Coordinates of C-alpha atoms and ligand atoms in Angstrom, one line a residue:
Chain A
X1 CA 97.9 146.3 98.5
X2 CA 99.6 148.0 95.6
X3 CA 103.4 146.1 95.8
X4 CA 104.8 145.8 92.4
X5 CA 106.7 142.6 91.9
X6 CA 110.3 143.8 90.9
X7 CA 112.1 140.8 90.4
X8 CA 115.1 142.9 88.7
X9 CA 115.8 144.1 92.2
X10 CA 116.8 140.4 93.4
X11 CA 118.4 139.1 90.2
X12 CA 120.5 142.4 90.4
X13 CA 121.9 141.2 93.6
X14 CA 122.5 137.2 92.3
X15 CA 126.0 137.4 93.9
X16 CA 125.3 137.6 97.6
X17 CA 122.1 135.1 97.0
X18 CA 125.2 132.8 95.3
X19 CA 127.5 133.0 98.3
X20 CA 124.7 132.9 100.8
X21 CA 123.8 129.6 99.7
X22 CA 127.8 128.4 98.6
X23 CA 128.0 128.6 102.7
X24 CA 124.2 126.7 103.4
X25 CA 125.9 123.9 100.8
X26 CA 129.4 123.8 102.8
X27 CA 127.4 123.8 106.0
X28 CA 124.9 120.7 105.3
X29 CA 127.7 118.6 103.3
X30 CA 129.8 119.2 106.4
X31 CA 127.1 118.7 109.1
X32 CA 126.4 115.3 106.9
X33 CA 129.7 114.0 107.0
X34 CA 129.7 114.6 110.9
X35 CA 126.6 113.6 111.3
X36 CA 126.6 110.0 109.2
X37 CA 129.9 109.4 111.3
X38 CA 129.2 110.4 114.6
X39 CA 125.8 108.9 114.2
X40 CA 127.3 105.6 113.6
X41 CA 129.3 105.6 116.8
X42 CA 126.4 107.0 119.0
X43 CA 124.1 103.6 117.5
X44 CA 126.9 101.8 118.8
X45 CA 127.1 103.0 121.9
X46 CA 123.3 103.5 122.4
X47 CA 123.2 99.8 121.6
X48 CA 125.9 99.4 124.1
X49 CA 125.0 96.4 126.9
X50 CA 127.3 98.5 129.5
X51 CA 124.9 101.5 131.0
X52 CA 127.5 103.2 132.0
X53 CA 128.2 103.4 128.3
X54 CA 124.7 103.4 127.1
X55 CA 123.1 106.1 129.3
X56 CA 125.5 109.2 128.1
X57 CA 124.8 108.2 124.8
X58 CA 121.0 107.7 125.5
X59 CA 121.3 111.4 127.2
X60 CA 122.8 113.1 124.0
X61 CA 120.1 111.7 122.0
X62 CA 117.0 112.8 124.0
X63 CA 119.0 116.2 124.7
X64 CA 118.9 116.9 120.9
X65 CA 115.8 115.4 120.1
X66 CA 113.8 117.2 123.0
X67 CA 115.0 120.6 122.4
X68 CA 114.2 123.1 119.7
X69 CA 117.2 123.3 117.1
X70 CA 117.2 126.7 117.2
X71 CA 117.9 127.0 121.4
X72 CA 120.3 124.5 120.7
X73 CA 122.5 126.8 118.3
X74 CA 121.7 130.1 120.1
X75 CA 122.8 127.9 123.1
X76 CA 125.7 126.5 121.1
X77 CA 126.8 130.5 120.3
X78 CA 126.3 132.7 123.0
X79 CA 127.2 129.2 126.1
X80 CA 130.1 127.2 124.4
X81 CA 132.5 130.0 124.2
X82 CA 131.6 131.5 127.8
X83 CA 131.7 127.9 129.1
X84 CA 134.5 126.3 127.7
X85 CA 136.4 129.7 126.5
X86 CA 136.7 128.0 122.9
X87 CA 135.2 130.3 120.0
X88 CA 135.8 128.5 116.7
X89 CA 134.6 131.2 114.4
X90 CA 131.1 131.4 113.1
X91 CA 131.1 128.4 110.2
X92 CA 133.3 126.0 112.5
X93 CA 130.6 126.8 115.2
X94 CA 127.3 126.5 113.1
X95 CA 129.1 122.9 111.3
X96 CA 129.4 122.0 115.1
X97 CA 126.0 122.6 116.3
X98 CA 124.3 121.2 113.5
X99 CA 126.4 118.4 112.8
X100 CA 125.7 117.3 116.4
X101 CA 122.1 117.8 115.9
X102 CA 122.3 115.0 113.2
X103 CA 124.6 113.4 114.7
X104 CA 121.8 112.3 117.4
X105 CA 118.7 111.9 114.8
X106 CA 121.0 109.5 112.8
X107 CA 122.1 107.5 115.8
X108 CA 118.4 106.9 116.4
X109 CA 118.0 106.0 112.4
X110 CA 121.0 103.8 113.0
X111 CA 120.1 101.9 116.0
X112 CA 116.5 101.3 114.3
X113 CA 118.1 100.1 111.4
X114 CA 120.6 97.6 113.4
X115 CA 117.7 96.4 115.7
X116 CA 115.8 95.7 112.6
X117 CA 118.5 93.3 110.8
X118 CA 116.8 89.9 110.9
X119 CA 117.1 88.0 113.6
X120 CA 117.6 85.1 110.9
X121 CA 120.2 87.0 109.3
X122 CA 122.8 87.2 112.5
X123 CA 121.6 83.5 113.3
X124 CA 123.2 82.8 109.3
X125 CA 125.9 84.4 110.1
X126 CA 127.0 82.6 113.5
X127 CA 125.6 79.7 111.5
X128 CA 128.1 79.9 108.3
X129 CA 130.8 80.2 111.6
X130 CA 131.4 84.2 111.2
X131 CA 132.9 85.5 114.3
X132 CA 130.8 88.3 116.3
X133 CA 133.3 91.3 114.6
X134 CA 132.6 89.0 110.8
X135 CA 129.3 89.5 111.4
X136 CA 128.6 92.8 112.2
X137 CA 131.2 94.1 109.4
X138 CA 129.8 91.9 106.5
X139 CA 126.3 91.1 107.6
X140 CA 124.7 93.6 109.7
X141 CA 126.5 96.7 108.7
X142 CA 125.9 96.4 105.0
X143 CA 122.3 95.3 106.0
X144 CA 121.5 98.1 108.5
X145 CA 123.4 100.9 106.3
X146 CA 120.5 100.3 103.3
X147 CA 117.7 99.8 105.6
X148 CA 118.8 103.7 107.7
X149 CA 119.5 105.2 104.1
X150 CA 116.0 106.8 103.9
X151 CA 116.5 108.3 106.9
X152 CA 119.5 109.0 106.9
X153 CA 119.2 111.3 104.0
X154 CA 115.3 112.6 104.9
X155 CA 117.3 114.1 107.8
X156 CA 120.1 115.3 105.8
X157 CA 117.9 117.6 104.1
X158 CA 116.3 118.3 107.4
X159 CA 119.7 119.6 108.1
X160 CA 119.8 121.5 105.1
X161 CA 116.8 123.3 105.8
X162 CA 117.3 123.7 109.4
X163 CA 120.7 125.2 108.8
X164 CA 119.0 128.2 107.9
X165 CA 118.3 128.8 111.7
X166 CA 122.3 130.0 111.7
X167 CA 121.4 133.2 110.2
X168 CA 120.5 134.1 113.6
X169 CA 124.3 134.0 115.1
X170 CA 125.6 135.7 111.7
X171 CA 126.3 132.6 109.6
X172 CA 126.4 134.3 105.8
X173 CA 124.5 131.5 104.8
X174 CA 122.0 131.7 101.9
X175 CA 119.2 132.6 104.7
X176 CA 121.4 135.4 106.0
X177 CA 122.3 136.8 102.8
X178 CA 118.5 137.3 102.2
X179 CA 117.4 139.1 104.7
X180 CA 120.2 141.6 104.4
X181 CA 118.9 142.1 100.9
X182 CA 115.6 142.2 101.1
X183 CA 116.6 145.0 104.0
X184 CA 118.7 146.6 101.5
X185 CA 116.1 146.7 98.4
X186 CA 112.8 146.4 100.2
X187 CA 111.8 143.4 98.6
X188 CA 111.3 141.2 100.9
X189 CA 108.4 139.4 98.7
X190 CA 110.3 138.7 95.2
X191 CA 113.6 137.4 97.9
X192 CA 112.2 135.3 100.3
X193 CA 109.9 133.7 97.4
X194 CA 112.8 133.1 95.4
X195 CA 115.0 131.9 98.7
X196 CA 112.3 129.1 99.4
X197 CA 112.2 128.0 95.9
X198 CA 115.7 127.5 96.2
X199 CA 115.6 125.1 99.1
X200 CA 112.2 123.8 97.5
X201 CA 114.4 122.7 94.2
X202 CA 117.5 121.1 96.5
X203 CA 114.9 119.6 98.9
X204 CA 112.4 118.3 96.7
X205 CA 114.5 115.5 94.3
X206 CA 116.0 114.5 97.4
X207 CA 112.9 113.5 99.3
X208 CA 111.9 111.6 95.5
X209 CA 114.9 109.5 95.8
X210 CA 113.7 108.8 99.3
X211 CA 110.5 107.6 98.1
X212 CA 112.2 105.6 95.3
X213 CA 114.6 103.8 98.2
X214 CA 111.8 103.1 100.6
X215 CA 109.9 101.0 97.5
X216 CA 112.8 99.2 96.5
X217 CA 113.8 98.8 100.1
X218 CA 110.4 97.3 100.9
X219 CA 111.1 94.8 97.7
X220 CA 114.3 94.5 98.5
X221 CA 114.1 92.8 101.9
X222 CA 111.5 89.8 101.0
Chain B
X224 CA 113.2 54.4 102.1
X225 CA 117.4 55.3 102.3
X226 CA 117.8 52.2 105.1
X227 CA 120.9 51.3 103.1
X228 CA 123.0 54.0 104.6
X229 CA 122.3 53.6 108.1
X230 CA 125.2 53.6 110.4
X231 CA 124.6 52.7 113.8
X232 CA 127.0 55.3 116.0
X233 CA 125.7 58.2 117.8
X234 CA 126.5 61.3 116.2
X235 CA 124.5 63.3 118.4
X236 CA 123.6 62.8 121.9
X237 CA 121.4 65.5 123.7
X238 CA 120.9 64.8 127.5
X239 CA 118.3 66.3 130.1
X240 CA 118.4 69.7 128.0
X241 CA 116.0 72.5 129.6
X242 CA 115.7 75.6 128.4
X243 CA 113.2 78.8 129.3
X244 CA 112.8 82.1 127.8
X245 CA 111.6 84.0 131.6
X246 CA 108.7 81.9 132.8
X247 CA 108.2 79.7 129.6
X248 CA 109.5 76.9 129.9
X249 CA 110.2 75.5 126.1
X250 CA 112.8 72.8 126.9
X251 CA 112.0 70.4 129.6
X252 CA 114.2 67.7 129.7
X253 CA 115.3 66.2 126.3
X254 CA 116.9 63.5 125.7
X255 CA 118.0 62.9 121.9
X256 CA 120.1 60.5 120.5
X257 CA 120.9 60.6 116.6
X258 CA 123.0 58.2 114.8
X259 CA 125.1 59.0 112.0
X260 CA 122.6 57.5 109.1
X261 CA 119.3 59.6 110.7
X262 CA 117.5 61.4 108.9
X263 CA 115.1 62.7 112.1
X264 CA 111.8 64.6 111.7
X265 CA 110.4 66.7 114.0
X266 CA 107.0 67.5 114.4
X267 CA 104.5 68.9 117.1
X268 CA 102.1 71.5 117.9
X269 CA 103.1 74.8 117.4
X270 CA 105.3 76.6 119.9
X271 CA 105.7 73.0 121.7
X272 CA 109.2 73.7 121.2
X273 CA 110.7 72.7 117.7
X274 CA 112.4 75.7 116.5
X275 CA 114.1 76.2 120.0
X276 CA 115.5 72.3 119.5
X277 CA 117.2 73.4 116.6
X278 CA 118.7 76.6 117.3
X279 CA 120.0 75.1 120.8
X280 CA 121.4 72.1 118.5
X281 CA 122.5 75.3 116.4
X282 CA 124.3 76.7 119.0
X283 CA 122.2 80.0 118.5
X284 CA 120.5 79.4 122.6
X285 CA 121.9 79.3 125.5
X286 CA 120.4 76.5 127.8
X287 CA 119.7 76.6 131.8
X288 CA 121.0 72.4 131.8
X289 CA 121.9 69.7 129.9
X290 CA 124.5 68.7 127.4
X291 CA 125.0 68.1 124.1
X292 CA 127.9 66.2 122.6
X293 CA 128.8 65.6 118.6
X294 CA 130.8 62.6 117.5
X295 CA 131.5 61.4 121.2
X296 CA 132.9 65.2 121.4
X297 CA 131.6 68.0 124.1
X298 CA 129.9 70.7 122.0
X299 CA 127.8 72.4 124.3
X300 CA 127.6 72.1 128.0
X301 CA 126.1 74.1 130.9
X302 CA 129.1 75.5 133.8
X303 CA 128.5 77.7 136.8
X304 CA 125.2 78.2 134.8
X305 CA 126.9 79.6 131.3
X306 CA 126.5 77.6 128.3
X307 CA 129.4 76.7 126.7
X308 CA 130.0 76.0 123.2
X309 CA 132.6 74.5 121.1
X310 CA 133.0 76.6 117.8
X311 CA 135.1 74.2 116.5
X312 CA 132.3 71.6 116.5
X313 CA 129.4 74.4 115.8
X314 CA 130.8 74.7 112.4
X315 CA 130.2 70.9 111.2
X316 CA 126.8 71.6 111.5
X317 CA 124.3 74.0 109.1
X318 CA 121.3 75.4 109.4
X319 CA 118.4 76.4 107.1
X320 CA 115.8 79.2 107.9
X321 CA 112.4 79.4 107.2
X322 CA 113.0 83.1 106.2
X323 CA 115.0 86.0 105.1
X324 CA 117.8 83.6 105.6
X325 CA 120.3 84.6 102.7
X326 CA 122.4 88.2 102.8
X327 CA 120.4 90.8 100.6
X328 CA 123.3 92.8 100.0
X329 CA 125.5 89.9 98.4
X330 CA 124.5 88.0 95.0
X331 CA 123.9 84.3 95.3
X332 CA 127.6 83.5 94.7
X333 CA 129.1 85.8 97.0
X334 CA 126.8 84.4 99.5
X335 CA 128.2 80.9 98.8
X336 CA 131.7 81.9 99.3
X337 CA 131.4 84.7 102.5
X338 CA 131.8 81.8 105.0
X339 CA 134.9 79.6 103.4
X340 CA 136.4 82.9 102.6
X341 CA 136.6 84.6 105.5
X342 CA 135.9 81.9 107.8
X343 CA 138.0 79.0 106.4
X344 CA 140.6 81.2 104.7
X345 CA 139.9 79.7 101.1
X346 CA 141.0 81.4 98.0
X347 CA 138.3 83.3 96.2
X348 CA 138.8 81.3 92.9
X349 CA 138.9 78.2 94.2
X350 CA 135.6 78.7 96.6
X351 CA 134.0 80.5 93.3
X352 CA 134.8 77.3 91.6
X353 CA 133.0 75.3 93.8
X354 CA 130.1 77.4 94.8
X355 CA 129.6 77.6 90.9
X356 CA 129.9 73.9 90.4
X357 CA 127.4 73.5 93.7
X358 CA 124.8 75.9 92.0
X359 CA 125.1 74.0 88.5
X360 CA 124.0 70.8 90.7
X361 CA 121.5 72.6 92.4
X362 CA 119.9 74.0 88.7
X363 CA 120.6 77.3 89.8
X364 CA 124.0 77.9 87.2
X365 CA 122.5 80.7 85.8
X366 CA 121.3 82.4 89.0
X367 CA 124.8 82.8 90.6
X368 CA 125.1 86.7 89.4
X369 CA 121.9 87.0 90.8
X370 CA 120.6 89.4 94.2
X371 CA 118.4 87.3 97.0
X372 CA 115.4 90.1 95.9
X373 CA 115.7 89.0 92.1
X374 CA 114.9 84.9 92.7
X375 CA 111.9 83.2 94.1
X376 CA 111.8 81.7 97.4
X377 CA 112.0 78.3 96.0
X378 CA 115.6 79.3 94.4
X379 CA 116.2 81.4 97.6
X380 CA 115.7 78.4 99.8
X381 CA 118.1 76.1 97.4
X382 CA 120.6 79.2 97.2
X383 CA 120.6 79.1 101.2
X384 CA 121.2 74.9 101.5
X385 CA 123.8 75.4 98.6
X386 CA 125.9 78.2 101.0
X387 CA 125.3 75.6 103.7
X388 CA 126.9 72.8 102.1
X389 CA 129.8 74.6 101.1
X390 CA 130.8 74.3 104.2
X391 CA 131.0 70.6 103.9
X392 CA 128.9 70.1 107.2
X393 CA 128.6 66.7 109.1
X394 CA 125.0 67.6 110.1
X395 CA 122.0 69.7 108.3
X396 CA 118.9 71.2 110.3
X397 CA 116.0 72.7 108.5
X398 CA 113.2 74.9 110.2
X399 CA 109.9 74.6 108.4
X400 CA 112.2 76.0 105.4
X401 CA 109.3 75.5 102.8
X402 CA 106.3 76.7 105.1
X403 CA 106.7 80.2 103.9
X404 CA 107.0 79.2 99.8
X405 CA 103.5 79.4 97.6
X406 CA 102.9 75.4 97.2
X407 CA 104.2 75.5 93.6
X408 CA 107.8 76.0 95.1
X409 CA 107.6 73.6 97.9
X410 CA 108.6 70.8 95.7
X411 CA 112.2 71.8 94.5
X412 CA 113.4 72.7 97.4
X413 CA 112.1 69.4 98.7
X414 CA 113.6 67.7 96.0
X415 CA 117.2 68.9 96.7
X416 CA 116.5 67.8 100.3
X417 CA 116.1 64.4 99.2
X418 CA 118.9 64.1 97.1
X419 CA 120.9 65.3 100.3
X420 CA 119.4 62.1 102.0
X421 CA 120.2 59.6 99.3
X422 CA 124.0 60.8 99.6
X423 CA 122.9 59.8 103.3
X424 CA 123.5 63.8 105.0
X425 CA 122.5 63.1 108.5
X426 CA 119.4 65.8 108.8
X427 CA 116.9 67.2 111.5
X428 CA 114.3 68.5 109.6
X429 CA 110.9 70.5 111.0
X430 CA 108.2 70.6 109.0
X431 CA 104.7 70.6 108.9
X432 CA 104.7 68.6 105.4
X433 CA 103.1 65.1 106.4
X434 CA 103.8 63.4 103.2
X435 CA 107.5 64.8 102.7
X436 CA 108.1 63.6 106.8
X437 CA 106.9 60.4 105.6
X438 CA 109.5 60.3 102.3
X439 CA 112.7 61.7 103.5
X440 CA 112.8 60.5 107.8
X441 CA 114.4 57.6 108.9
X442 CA 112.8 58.7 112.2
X443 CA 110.6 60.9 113.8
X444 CA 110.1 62.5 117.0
X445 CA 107.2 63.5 118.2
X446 CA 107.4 66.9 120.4
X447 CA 105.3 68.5 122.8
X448 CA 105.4 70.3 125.8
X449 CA 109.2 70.6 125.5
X450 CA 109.6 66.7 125.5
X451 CA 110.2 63.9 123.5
X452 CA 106.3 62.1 123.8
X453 CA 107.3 59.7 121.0
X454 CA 110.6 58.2 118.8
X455 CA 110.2 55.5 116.1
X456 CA 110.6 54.6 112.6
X457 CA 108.0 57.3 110.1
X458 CA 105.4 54.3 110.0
X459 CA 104.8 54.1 113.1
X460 CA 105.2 57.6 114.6
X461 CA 102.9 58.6 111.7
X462 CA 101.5 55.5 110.6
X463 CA 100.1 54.0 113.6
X464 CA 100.9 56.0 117.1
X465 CA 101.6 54.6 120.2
X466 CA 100.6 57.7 122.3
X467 CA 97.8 58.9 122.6
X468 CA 99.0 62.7 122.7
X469 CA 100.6 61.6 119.0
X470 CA 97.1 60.1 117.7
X471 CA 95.3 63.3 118.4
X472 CA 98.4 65.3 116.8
X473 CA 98.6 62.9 114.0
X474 CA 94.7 62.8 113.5
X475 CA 94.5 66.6 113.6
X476 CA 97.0 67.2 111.0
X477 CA 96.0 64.8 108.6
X478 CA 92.2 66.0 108.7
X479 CA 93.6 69.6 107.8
X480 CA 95.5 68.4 104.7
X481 CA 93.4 66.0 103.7
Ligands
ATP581 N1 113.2 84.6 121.6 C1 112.1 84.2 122.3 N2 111.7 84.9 123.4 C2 110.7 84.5 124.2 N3 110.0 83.4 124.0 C3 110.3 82.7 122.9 C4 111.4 83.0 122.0 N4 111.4 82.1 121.1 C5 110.4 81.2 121.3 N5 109.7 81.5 122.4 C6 108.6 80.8 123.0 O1 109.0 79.4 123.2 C7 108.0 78.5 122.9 C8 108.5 77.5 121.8 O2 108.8 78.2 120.6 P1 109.3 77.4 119.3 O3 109.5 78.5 118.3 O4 110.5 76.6 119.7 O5 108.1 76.5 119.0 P2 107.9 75.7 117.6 O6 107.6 74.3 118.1 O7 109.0 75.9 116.7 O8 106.5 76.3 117.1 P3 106.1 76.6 115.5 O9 105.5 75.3 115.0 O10 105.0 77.6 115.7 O11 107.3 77.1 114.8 C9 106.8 79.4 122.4 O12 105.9 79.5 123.5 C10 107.4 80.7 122.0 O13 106.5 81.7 122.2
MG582 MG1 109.2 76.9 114.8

């Protein structure tokens, strides 16, 4: 094999790398936001006693967790619009698909998290006289919000990394952007090395901090 | 020991209660009667029902019959086969786990002053004041900026009668709340339980703790099989058993500790 590292030929072309992964930030902050919000609500409803409210929700969750993410943003690209004649533009789209990805892996992280409140806590709470809607806004959420937050962020930068599938529909993301250059200069080693040490170095503290939160969590709860 | 304080009205009557989780039946058929000066100690073989007594007298059960009544007042009763309780009366009483019973999110004195806050509609101040002046009491002054993760469970277990009390309840019920604590700790929770008794706080307290049943009751119950097998004054219950079901308990339990 006689391929001579040039990395000149990627940090020539820093700008398009720089935008590609400007849209891969917007996308996984926006995705989050969904996700952390919608997530909530599905818990709720997953944790619904009414199955004529808990089985949709139930059904959204397994949907998402059972298929791969990448059919579910093909599906997402190429269905939605014939389906439902709504085409949103390629970001709005790609926030939408993965955001309802999340959305389903953190109302799973949620409901754990609520099931897993103390029983002795609630049982406090009804004891100190809190009504039901006292309780579950000063004593279980607060409760349940810490004990999800490992999760909750483990699959944020799931997100983050499996946004990169949207290069596939034509999301300029930071994935995209690379494989146009490394088609343009023909350095596809010194780009794709530097792409994954890119979400290596965004993914990597945030997985520490998850480790730090799941010892102090583990102290925390004695 | 506290006979001084005795008053001789009921302040709890518990009639014919039954209760079953599925096909165990835990409750069958009790009938309790407290008076205002009791301090009553349950004990009994494990999973012969105690827990469930309290969190029924709690109002955290429901129950499949029976009735309970506080001060000559309904509080909870069984219709068409739903329990129902009286909130109103529910809060008079206060309850003490055996774990993970205070908020770990809120510091020991905004867990004193959640309830009377947003419950009772107190000002903050004026609760502050008196959770402060309630941990001062307690030893625990110092401990008020504190999380639940930072303190012992000695201190955890104090912190959680404190929040109780600020509630000014009528009745306390404690559930084995120093069988989790390393021995070292089990006196100064005990210690503030006995203070409660010498200001004569009616109490039902479970416990495994032979020689702290024997100092703080004014009566104990002997429970097994989701009845009451035996009722009298400590010495006897403990002392010198009628039953022989008791004996055997009584014998058991001593032989362990001793
Ligand atoms: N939530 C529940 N669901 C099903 N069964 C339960 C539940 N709580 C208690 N039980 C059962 O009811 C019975 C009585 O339990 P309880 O906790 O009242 O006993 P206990 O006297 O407090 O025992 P211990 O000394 O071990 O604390 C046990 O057989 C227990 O397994
Ligand atoms: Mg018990």
């Amino acid at each position: 094999m006689d391929y001579v590292l040039d990395l000149g030929a990627v940090t020539r072309h820093f700008g398009p790398l720089l935008e590609g992964l400007w849209v891969t930030i917007q996308l996984t902050l926006a995705a989050n936001a969904m996700g952390l919000v919608l997530g909530f609500a599905v818990a709720l409803l997953v944790l619904s006693p009414v199955r004529l409210v808990r089985l949709p929700a139930v059904a959204f969750v397994e949907f998402f967790r059972c298929t791969p993410a990448i059919v579910q943003i093909v599906w997402f690209f190429y269905c939605v619009p014939m389906l439902f004649n709504l085409y949103l533009g390629s970001m709005t789209m790609g926030i939408l698909a993965l955001g309802l990805n999340l959305a389903a892996f953190n109302g799973e992280a949620y409901r754990a998290a609520i099931q897993a409140v103390p029983r002795e806590q609630r049982d406090a709470a009804v004891a100190l006289g809190l009504s039901p809607l006292q309780s579950t806004l000063h004593v279980i959420l607060p409760t349940a919000l810490r004990l999800a937050m490992p999760v909750l962020l483990t699959n944020g930068i799931v997100i983050f990394q499996q946004s990169a599938l949207v290069a596939i529909v034509a999301v300029p993301d930071l994935m995209y952007e690379a494989k146009s250059l490394a088609t343009k200069t023909y350095r596809p080693i010194e780009t794709f090395t530097l792409v994954a040490l890119v979400y290596f170095a965004v993914s990597f503290p945030v997985s520490q901090v998850v480790g730090w939160l799941e010892r102090r969590r583990a102290v925390a709860m004695a | 020991m506290f006979d001084g304080t005795r008053d001789q009205t009921a302040l709890v009557r518990m009639e014919g209660l039954h209760k079953s989780y599925g096909a165990v039946k835990v409750l069958q058929g009790l009938d309790i009667e407290m008076k205002r000066g009791d301090r009553v100690v349950v004990i009994g073989p494990s999973g012969g029902g105690k827990s469930t007594l309290l969190r029924v007298l709690m109002g955290l059960e429901k129950v499949d019959a029976g009735n309970i009544s506080f001060g000559g007042r309904p509080y909870i009763t069984v219709r068409n086969g739903k329990t129902v309780i009286d909130t109103e009366v529910r809060r008079s009483i206060g309850m003490v786990f055996q774990h993970y019973t205070l908020f770990p999110h809120l510091s020991v004195l905004q867990n004193l002053v959640l309830a009377p806050c947003k419950v009772n509609g107190e000002g903050t101040a004026s609760a502050k004041a008196r959770a402060q002046a309630l941990l001062d009491r307690f030893g625990l002054g110092a401990r008020a900026g504190a999380y639940p993760a930072q303190l012992s469970g000695g201190q955890k277990q104090r912190v959680a009668i404190a929040r109780a009390l600020m509630l000014d309840p009528k009745l306390m019920l404690f559930d084995e709340v120093t069988s989790a604590l390393d021995p070292e700790l089990v006196a100064e929770v005990e210690q503030v339980m006995l203070e409660l008794a010498a200001q004569a706080m009616p109490m039902v307290i479970v416990t495994h703790d032979m020689w702290f049943a024997r100092n703080i009751a004014s009566r104990v119950i002997f429970c097994a099989g989701g009845v009451v097998v035996e009722d009298g004054p400590p010495e006897q219950v403990l002392g010198k058993p009628i039953h022989e079901r008791t004996r055997e308990f009584i014998n058991r339990v001593f032989h362990i500790r001793a």
